[in-house]
mmCIF file with all atom_site columns, C-alpha atoms in Angstrom:
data_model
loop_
_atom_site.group_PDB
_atom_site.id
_atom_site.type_symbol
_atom_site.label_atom_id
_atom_site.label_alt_id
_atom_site.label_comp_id
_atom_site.label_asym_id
_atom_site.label_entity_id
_atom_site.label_seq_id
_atom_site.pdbx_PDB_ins_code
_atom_site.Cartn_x
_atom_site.Cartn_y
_atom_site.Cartn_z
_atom_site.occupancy
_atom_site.B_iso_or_equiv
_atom_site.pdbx_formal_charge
_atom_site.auth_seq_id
_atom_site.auth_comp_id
_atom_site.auth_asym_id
_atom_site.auth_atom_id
_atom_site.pdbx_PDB_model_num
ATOM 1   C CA . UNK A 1 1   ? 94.888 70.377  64.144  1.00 0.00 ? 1   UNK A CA 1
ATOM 2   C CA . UNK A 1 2   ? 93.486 72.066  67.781  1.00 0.00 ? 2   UNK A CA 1
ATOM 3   C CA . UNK A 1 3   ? 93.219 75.494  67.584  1.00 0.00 ? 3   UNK A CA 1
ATOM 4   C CA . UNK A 1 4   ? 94.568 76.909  71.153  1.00 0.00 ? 4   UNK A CA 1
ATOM 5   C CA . UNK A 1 5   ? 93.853 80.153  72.526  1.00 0.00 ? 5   UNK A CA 1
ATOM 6   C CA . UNK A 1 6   ? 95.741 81.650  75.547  1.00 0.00 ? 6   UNK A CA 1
ATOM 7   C CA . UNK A 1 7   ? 94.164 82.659  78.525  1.00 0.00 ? 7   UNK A CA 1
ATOM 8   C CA . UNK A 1 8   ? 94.067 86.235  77.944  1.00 0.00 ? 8   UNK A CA 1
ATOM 9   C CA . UNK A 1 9   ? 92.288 85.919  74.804  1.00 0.00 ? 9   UNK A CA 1
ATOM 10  C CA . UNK A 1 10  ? 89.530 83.669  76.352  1.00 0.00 ? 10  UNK A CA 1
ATOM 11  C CA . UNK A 1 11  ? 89.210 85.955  79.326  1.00 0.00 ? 11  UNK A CA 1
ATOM 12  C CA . UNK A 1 12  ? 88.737 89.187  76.444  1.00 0.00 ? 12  UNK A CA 1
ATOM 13  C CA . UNK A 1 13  ? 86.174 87.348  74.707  1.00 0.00 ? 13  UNK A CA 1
ATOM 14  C CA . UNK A 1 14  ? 83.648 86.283  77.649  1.00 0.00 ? 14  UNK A CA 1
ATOM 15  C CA . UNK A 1 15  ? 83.954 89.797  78.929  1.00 0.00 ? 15  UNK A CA 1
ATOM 16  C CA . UNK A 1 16  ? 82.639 91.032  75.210  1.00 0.00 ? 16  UNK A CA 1
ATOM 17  C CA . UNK A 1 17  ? 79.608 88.318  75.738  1.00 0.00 ? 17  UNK A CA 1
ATOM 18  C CA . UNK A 1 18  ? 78.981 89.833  79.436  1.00 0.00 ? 18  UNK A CA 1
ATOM 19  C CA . UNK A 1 19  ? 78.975 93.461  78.754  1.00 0.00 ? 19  UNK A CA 1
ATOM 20  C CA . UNK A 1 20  ? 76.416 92.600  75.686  1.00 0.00 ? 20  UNK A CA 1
ATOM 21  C CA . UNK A 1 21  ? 74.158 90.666  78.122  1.00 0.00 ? 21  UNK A CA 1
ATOM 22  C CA . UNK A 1 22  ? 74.267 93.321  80.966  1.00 0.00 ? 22  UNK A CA 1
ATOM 23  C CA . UNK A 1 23  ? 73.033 96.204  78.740  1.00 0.00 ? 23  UNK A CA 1
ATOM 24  C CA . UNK A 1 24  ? 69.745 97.394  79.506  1.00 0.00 ? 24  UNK A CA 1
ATOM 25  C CA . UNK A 1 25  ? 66.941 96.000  76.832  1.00 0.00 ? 25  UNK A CA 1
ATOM 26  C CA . UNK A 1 26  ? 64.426 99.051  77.231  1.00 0.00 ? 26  UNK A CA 1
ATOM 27  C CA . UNK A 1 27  ? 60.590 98.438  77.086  1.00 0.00 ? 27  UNK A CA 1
ATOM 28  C CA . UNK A 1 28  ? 57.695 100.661 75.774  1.00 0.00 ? 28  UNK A CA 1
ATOM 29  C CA . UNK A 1 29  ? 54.677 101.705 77.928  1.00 0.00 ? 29  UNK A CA 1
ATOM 30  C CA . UNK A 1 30  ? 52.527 99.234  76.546  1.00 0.00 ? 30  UNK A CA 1
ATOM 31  C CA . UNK A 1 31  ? 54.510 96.138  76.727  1.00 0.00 ? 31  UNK A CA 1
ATOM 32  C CA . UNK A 1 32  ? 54.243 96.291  80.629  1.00 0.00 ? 32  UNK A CA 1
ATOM 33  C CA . UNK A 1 33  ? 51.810 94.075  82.624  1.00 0.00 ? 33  UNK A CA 1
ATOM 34  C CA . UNK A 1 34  ? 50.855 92.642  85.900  1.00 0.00 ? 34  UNK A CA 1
ATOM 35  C CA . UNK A 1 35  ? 54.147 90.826  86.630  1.00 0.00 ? 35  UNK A CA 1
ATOM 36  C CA . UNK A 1 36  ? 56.240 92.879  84.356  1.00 0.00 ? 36  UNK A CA 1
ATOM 37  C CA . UNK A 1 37  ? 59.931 92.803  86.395  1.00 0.00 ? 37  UNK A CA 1
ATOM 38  C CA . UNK A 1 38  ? 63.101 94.330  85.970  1.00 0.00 ? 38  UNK A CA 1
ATOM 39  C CA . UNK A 1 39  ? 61.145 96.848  83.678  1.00 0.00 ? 39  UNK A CA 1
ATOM 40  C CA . UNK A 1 40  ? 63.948 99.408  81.994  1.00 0.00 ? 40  UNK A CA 1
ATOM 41  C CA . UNK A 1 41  ? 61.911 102.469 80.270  1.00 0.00 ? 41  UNK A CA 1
ATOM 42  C CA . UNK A 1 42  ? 62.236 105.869 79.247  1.00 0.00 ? 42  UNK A CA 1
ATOM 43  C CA . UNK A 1 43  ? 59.191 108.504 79.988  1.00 0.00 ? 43  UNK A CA 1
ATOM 44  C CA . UNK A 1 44  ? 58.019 112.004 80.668  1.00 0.00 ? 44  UNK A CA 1
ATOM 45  C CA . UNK A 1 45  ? 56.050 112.604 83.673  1.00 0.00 ? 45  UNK A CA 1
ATOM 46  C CA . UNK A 1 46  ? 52.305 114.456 82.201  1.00 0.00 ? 46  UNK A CA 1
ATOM 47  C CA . UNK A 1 47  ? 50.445 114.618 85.508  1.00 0.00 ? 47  UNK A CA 1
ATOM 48  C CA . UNK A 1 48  ? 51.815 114.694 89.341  1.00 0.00 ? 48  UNK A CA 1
ATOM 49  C CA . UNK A 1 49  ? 49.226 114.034 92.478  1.00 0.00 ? 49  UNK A CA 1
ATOM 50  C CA . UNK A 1 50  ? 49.171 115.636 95.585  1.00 0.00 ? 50  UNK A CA 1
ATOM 51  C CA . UNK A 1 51  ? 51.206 113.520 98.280  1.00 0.00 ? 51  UNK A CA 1
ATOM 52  C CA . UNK A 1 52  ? 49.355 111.705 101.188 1.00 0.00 ? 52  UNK A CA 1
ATOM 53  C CA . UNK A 1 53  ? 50.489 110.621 103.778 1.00 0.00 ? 53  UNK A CA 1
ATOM 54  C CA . UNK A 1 54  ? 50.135 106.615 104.874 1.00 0.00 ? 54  UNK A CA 1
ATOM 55  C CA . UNK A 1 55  ? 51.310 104.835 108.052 1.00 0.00 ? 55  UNK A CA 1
ATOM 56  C CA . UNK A 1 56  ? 53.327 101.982 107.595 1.00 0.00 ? 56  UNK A CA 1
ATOM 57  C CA . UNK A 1 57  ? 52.040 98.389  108.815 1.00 0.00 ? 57  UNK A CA 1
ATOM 58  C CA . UNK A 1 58  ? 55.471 97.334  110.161 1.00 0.00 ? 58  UNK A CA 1
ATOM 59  C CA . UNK A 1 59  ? 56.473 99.659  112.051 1.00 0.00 ? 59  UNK A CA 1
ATOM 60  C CA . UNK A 1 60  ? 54.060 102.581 112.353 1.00 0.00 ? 60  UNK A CA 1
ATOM 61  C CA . UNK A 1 61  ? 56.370 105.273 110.644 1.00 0.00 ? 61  UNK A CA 1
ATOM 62  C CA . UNK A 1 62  ? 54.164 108.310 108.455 1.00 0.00 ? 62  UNK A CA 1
ATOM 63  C CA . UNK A 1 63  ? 55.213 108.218 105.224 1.00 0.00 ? 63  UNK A CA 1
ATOM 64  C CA . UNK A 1 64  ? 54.289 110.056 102.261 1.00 0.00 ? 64  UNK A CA 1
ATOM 65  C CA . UNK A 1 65  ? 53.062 108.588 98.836  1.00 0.00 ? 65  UNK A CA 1
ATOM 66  C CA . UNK A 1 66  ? 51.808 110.171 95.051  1.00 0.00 ? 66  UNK A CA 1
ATOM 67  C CA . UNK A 1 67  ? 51.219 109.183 91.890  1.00 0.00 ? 67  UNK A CA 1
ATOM 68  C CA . UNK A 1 68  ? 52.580 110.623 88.717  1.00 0.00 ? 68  UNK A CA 1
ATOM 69  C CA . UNK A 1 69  ? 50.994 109.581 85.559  1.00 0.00 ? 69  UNK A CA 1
ATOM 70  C CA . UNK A 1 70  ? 53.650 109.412 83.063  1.00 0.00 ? 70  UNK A CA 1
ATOM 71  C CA . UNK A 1 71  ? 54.109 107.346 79.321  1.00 0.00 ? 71  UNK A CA 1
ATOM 72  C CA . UNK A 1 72  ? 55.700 106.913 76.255  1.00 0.00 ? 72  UNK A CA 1
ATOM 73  C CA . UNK A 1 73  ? 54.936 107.444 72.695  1.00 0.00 ? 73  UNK A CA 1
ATOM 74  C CA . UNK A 1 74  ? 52.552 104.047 73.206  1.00 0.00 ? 74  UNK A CA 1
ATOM 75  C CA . UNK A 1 75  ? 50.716 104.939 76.419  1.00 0.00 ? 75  UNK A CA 1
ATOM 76  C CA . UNK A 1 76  ? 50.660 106.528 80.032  1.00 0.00 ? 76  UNK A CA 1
ATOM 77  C CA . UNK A 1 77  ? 50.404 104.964 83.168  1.00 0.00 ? 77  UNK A CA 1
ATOM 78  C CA . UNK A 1 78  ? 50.480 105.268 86.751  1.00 0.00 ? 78  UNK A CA 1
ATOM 79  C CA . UNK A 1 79  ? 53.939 105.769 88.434  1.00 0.00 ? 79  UNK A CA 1
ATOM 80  C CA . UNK A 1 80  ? 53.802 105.437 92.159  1.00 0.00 ? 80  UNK A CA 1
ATOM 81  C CA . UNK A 1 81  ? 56.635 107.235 94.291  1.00 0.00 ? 81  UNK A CA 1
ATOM 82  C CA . UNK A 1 82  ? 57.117 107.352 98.014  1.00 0.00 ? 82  UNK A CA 1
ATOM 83  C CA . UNK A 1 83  ? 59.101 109.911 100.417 1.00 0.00 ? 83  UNK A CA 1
ATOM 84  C CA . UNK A 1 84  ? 62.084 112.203 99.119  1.00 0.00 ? 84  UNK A CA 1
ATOM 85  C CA . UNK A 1 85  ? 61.619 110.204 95.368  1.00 0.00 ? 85  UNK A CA 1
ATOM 86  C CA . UNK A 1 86  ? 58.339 112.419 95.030  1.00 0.00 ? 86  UNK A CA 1
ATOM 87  C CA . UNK A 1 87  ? 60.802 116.230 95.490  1.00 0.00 ? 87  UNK A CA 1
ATOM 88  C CA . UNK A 1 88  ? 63.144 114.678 92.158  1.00 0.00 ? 88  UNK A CA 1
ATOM 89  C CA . UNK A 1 89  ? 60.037 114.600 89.966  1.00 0.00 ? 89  UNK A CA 1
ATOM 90  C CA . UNK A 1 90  ? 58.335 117.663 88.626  1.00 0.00 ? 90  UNK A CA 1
ATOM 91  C CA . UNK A 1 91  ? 56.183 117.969 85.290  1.00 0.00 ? 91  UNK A CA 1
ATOM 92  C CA . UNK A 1 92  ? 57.206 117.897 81.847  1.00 0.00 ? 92  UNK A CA 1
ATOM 93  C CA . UNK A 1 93  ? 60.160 116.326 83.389  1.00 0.00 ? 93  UNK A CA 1
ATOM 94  C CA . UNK A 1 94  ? 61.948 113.124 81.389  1.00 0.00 ? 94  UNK A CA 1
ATOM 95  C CA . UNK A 1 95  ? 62.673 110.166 83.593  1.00 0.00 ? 95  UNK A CA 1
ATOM 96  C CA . UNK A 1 96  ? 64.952 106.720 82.796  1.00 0.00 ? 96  UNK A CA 1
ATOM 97  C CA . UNK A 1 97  ? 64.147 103.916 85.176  1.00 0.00 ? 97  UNK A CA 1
ATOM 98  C CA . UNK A 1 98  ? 66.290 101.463 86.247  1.00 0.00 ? 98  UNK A CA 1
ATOM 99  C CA . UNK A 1 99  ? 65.003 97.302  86.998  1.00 0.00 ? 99  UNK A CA 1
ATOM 100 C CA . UNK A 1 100 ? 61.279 98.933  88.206  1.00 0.00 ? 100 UNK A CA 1
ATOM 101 C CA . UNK A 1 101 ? 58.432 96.565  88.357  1.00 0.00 ? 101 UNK A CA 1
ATOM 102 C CA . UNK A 1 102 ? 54.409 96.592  87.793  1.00 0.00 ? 102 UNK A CA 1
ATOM 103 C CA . UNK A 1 103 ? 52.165 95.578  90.545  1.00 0.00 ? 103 UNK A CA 1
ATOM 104 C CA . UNK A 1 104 ? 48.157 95.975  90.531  1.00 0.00 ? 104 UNK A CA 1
ATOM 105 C CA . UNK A 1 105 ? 46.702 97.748  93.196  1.00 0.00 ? 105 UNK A CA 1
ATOM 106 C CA . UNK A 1 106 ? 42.788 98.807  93.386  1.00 0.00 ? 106 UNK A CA 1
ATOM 107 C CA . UNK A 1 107 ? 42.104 96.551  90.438  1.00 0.00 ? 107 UNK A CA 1
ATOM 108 C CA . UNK A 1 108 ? 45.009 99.044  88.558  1.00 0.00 ? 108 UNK A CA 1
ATOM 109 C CA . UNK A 1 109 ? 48.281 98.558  86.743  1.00 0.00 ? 109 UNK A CA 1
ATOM 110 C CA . UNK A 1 110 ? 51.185 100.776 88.600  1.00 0.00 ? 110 UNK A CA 1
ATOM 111 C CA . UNK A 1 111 ? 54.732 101.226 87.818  1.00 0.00 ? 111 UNK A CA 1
ATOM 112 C CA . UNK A 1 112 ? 56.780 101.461 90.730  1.00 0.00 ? 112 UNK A CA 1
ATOM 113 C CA . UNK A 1 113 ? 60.310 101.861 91.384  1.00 0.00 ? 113 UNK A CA 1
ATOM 114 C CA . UNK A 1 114 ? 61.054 99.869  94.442  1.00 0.00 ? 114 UNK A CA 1
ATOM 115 C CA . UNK A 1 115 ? 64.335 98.926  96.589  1.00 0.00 ? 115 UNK A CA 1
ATOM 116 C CA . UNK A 1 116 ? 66.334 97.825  93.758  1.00 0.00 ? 116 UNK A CA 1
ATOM 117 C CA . UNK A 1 117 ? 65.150 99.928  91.062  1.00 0.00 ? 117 UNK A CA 1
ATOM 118 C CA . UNK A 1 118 ? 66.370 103.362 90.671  1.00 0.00 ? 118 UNK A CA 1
ATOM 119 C CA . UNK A 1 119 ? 65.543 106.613 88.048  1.00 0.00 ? 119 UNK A CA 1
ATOM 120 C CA . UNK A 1 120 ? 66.972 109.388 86.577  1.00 0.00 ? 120 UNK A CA 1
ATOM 121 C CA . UNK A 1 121 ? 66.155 112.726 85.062  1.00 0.00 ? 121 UNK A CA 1
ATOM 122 C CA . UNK A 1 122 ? 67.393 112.575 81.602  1.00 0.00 ? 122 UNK A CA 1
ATOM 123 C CA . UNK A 1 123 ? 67.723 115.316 78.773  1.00 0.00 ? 123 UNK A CA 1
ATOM 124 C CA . UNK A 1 124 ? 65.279 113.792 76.227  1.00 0.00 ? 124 UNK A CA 1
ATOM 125 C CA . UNK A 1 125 ? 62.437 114.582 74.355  1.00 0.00 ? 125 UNK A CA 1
ATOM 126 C CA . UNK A 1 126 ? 59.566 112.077 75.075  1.00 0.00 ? 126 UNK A CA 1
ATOM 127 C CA . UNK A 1 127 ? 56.441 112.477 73.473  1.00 0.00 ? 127 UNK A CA 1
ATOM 128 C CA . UNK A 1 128 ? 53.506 110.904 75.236  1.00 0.00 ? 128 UNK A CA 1
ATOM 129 C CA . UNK A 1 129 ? 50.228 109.021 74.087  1.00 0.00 ? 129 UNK A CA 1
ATOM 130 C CA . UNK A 1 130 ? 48.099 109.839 76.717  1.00 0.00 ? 130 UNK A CA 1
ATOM 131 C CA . UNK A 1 131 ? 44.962 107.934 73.918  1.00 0.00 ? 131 UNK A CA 1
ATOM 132 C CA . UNK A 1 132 ? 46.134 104.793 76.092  1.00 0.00 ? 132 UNK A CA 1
ATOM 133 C CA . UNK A 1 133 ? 45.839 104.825 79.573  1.00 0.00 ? 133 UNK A CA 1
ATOM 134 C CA . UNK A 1 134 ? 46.908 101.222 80.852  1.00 0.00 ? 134 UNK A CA 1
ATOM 135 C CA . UNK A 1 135 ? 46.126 102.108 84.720  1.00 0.00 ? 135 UNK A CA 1
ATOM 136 C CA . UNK A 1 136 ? 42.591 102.440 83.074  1.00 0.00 ? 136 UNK A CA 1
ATOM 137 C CA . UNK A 1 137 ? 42.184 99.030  82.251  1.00 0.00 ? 137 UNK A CA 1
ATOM 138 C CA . UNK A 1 138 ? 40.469 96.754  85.038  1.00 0.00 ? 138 UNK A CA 1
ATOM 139 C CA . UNK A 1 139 ? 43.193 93.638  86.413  1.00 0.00 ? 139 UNK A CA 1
ATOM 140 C CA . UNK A 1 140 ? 41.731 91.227  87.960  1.00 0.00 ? 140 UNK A CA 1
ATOM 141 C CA . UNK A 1 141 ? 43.536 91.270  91.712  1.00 0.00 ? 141 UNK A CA 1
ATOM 142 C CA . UNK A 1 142 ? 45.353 88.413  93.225  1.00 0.00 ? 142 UNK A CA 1
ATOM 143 C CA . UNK A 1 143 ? 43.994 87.489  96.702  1.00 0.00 ? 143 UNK A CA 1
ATOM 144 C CA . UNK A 1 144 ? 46.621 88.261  99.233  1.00 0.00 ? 144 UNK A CA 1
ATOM 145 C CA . UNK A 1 145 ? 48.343 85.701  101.610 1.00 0.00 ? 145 UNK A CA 1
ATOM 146 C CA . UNK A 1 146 ? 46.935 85.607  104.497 1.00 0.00 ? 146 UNK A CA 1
ATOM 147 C CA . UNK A 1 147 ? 49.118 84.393  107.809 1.00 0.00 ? 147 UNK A CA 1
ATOM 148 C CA . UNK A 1 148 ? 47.859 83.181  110.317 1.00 0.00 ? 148 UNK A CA 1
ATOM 149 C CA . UNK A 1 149 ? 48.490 82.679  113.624 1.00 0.00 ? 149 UNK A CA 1
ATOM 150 C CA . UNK A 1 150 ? 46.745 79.508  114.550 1.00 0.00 ? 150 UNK A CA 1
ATOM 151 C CA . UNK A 1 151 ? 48.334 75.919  112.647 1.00 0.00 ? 151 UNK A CA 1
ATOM 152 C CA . UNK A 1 152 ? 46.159 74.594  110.089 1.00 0.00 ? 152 UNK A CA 1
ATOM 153 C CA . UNK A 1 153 ? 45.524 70.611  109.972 1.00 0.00 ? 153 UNK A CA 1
ATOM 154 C CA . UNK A 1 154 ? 48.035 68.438  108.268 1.00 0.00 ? 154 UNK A CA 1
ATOM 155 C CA . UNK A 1 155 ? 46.251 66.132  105.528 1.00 0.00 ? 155 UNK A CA 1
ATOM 156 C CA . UNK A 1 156 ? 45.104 62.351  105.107 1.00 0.00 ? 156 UNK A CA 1
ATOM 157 C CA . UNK A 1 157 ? 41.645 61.380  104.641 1.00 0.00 ? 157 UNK A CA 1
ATOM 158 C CA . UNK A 1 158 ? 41.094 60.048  108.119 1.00 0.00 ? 158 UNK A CA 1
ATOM 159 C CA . UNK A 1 159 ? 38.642 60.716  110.193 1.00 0.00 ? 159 UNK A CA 1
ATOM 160 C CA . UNK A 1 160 ? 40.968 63.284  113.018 1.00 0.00 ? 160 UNK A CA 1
ATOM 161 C CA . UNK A 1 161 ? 42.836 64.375  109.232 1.00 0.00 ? 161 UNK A CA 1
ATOM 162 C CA . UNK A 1 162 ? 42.239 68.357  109.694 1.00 0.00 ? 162 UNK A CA 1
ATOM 163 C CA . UNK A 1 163 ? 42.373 68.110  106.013 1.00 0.00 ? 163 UNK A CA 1
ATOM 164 C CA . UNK A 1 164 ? 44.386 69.336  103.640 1.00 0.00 ? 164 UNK A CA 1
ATOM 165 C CA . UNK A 1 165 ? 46.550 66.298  101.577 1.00 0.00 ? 165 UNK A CA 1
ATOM 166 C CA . UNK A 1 166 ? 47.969 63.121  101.711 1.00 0.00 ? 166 UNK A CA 1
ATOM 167 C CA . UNK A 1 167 ? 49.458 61.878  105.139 1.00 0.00 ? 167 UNK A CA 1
ATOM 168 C CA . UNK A 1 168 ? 50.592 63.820  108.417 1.00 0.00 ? 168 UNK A CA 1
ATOM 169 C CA . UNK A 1 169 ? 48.183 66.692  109.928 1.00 0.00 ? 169 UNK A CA 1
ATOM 170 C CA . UNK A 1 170 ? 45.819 65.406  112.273 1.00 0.00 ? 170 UNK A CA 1
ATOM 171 C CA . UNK A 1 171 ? 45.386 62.853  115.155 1.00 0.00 ? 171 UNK A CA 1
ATOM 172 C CA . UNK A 1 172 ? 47.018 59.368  114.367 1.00 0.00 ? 172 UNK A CA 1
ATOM 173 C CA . UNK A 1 173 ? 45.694 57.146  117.086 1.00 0.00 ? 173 UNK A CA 1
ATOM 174 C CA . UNK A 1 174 ? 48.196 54.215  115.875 1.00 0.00 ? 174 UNK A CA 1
ATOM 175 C CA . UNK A 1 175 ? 50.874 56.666  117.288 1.00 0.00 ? 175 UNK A CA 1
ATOM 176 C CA . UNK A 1 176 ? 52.165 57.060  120.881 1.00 0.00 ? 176 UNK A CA 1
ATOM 177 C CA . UNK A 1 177 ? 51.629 60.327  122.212 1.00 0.00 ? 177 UNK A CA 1
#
């Protein structure tokens, strides 16, 4: 016997399974790390720097930039916010964000918000374990990429190679220039 469903039934039950998989799975303090993405936590803001302001590399606009330490019940750590974010945040003040990420910058882990993430001030009552500071903890930094300008040589072990790998690159005097 086959056991047929209409359409409408099918269509109910995969929307079920998709609102299940959407919901936000929220982490603790101390699960974060160096590539920790889409990070989804809940924490209260303990300490709140003065801004600075920074010019931007692109295109030479001031902006201004602070760090908030803020945590969880399992640690604290450095929350980095930029421009009119830095006015929404005060002390003592509970925060949820929304698909953040962790970076390491100056050999320290930060939590920052970014383009797609997003916060809000909730009503909750966080308590904090300031014991465990993760920004404390030395990361090893990844070297940066570095463009250049000039082309780099292709590859092949010839003599006119330019290095790199196997085949194409450098001067190949069996080929008419």
């Amino acid at each position: 016997m086959v056991n047929k469903m209409s359409m409408d039934e099918e269509t109910t039950e995969e929307t079920e399974e998709t609102e299940e998989t959407e919901e936000e799975i929220l982490m603790s303090v101390s699960d974060l790390g160096p590539r920790s993405r889409k990070v989804n936590v809940k924490i209260k803001v303990v300490e709140l720097n003065e801004p600075r302001e920074v010019t931007s590399r692109k295109d030479g606009s001031i902006n201004r930039v602070t760090e908030a330490l803020v945590g969880d019940d399992t640690g604290v750590i450095f929350l980095t916010l930029w421009n009119d974010d830095i006015d929404r945040v005060s002390v003592d003040s509970a925060l949820k964000i929304s698909n953040g990420y962790c970076n390491v910058f100056k050999n320290s882990l930060r939590l920052n918000i970014g383009r797609y993430g997003s916060f809000e001030e909730i009503e909750e009552d966080i308590t904090v374990n300031s014991e465990n500071n993760i920004s404390d903890r030395f990361y090893e930094q990844p070297p940066r990429f570095r463009r250049s300008s000039r082309p780099r040589g292709g590859g092949g072990y010839g003599r006119y190679s330019g290095g790199g790998g196997r085949g194409g690159g450098g001067y190949d005097r069996r080929r008419r220039y």
